[in-house]
Amino acid sequence: MNKRKVIVVGSGVAGLTCALSLIENDIKVTLITKSQTSDSATWYAQGGIASAMFSDDTVASHLEDTLKAGAGLCDVDAVQVLVENGPNALSKLISRGAHFDKLADGTYARTREGGHSNSRIIHAGGDATGEEIERSLVKATSNIKLDNLEIMDYRMVTKLLKSNGEISGVECIDAIGKKYQLEASDVILATGGAGQLFSVTTNPILSTGDGIAAALTAGVLCTDLEFMQFHPTALHVDNMPRPLISEALRGEGAILRDGNGEAFMIGKHELADLAPRDIVSREISKVLRNQQLDHVFLDATNISNFAQRFPTISTSCENAGIDPATQFLPVSPAAHYYCGGVATDINGATSLPGLWAAGEVACNGIHGANRLASNSLLDGLVFGEQVAKSISNEIRSPRPIGLFSELQNLENFSRALEGDSCKTFGKQIYCDPNQAIHLRKKVQVAMNAGAGVMRSQMSLKNVQ
């Protein structure tokens, strides 16, 4: 048994992939999760997972699509790691028990989403891909011997512990407020995103950005924190989180229409309704402003087998009293995926030796300013494996390449993170429950107003 003690924080696709791979390399893992193991943002992912695994597709094409969607701010080396390792990572997931939809001839059913030049996205349960991935990974962990995996559920990590300039463990609290300190040679943050910082989001209640907050308060390098991706088509209902309307609908013919019934994406981008998410979200926001609306419409009446192909979305529509066969779906943008986060190299190493990050909490440069559709689950798979491989090979410090290297060269960055404003921020995160509810609502409204779809340098400065 390897003597390194590893803590994985988070039980989504990145955290579970990393934990399973570490255990396969004879490393004991403690898995900490805020709720039960299966409760993560991964569960809610609909559309599918992208990978250049078909003969009519190429890794180069997937790379190009990812770079285009990232608006010129991706790290090419990191994207190369993602797309090259994607097919093998997906095959390993399937070997661990994940089942994806197939056609009558036994080949995988696939679809196309925004920003993709090819139909390279496979899915499960029609539109319940994340649920199937989470199910398979949780089941895989249940088959592991108890002496190799300790699961600590209903605990939230509130502090990263350091000793001699390296990670030494974590501090966490349980559901009744009891504190624990756990020692470790390595800690992996796989805590997901921060959509709950916004008043309108598709993210579950767990997505509060606490992994990034813990990193910031420990002085760990973080970057692109303004890059929240807004999904253009959340169902415009009073529920929060908003039900997601996968862009796989647009991949199969659904059309966005304004208040007059006009298809407004035609002529706005060469891919029209299948343009990258940031472009579609901005165009929707312009329509909302110009026509003084609070939502636009998605016309999916031409999808004949709607309930069979999209059972999750069909249920959401039924609950809202909407019939997709005869009625347009009211949709509007909602905070969806955090493209910024804890800065890492292509192995998942952070600026604090022994601390790693993978999945949505991490910013390794693959998404740039806007994530390509269905690259998120692939990100968790590939970089969960990357982290596990690095720890197994006893790598300790980050490789000084690409985006991570550029950030390390910012002389004042680390000093700024150790300043009073950051420490105050951390203290406000962990306040008493009554104060937290008030602060949470205040933050959500301010973030939606100043850091929303049409954000600018001035609006970001005015977020208070």
Short mmCIF file of N, CA and C in Angstrom, two decimals, residues 57-72 74 76 79-80 83 115-117 120 270 276 372 375:
data_model
loop_
_atom_site.label_atom_id
_atom_site.label_comp_id
_atom_site.label_asym_id
_atom_site.label_seq_id
_atom_site.Cartn_x
_atom_site.Cartn_y
_atom_site.Cartn_z
N ASP A 57 -15.01 11.31 -37.35
CA ASP A 57 -14.62 12.46 -36.54
C ASP A 57 -13.12 12.38 -36.28
N THR A 58 -12.54 13.50 -35.85
CA THR A 58 -11.11 13.52 -35.53
C THR A 58 -10.85 14.29 -34.25
N VAL A 59 -9.76 13.95 -33.61
CA VAL A 59 -9.31 14.69 -32.43
C VAL A 59 -9.03 16.14 -32.79
N ALA A 60 -8.47 16.36 -33.98
CA ALA A 60 -8.15 17.72 -34.43
C ALA A 60 -9.41 18.58 -34.56
N SER A 61 -10.50 17.97 -35.02
CA SER A 61 -11.76 18.70 -35.16
C SER A 61 -12.33 19.06 -33.79
N HIS A 62 -12.28 18.12 -32.85
CA HIS A 62 -12.74 18.38 -31.48
C HIS A 62 -11.90 19.49 -30.85
N LEU A 63 -10.61 19.45 -31.09
CA LEU A 63 -9.71 20.49 -30.59
C LEU A 63 -10.10 21.85 -31.14
N GLU A 64 -10.30 21.92 -32.44
CA GLU A 64 -10.64 23.19 -33.08
C GLU A 64 -11.97 23.75 -32.56
N ASP A 65 -12.96 22.89 -32.40
CA ASP A 65 -14.25 23.33 -31.90
C ASP A 65 -14.13 23.87 -30.48
N THR A 66 -13.33 23.20 -29.65
CA THR A 66 -13.14 23.64 -28.27
C THR A 66 -12.46 24.99 -28.21
N LEU A 67 -11.45 25.18 -29.03
CA LEU A 67 -10.71 26.46 -29.06
C LEU A 67 -11.61 27.59 -29.55
N LYS A 68 -12.43 27.33 -30.56
CA LYS A 68 -13.34 28.36 -31.07
C LYS A 68 -14.35 28.77 -30.00
N ALA A 69 -14.92 27.79 -29.32
CA ALA A 69 -15.92 28.09 -28.29
C ALA A 69 -15.30 28.88 -27.15
N GLY A 70 -14.02 28.63 -26.85
CA GLY A 70 -13.34 29.31 -25.75
C GLY A 70 -12.96 30.74 -26.03
N ALA A 71 -13.32 31.25 -27.20
CA ALA A 71 -13.13 32.66 -27.56
C ALA A 71 -11.67 33.10 -27.49
N GLY A 72 -10.76 32.21 -27.88
CA GLY A 72 -9.35 32.57 -27.95
C GLY A 72 -8.61 32.54 -26.63
N CYS A 74 -8.43 29.70 -24.48
CA CYS A 74 -8.08 28.35 -24.03
C CYS A 74 -6.56 28.18 -24.01
N VAL A 76 -3.92 25.75 -25.29
CA VAL A 76 -3.91 24.71 -26.32
C VAL A 76 -3.37 23.39 -25.78
N VAL A 79 -6.12 21.66 -23.81
CA VAL A 79 -7.17 21.14 -24.69
C VAL A 79 -6.68 19.89 -25.41
N GLN A 80 -5.42 19.89 -25.79
CA GLN A 80 -4.85 18.71 -26.45
C GLN A 80 -4.94 17.49 -25.55
N VAL A 83 -8.76 16.30 -25.48
CA VAL A 83 -9.32 15.63 -26.67
C VAL A 83 -8.57 14.35 -27.02
N GLY A 115 -21.77 24.65 -31.05
CA GLY A 115 -20.34 24.81 -31.21
C GLY A 115 -19.64 23.62 -31.82
N HIS A 116 -20.31 22.49 -31.95
CA HIS A 116 -19.70 21.28 -32.50
C HIS A 116 -19.88 21.23 -34.01
N SER A 117 -18.84 20.81 -34.71
CA SER A 117 -18.91 20.66 -36.16
C SER A 117 -19.29 19.25 -36.56
N ARG A 120 -20.79 14.16 -32.20
CA ARG A 120 -19.84 13.35 -31.45
C ARG A 120 -20.29 13.14 -29.99
N GLU A 270 -22.75 31.59 -38.01
CA GLU A 270 -22.81 30.58 -39.08
C GLU A 270 -23.53 29.31 -38.65
N PRO A 276 -22.06 28.73 -30.26
CA PRO A 276 -21.60 28.52 -28.88
C PRO A 276 -22.51 29.23 -27.87
N LEU A 372 -17.20 24.54 -24.40
CA LEU A 372 -17.90 23.85 -25.49
C LEU A 372 -18.87 22.85 -24.88
N ASN A 375 -18.42 19.15 -22.99
CA ASN A 375 -17.02 18.91 -22.62
C ASN A 375 -16.84 18.81 -21.11
#
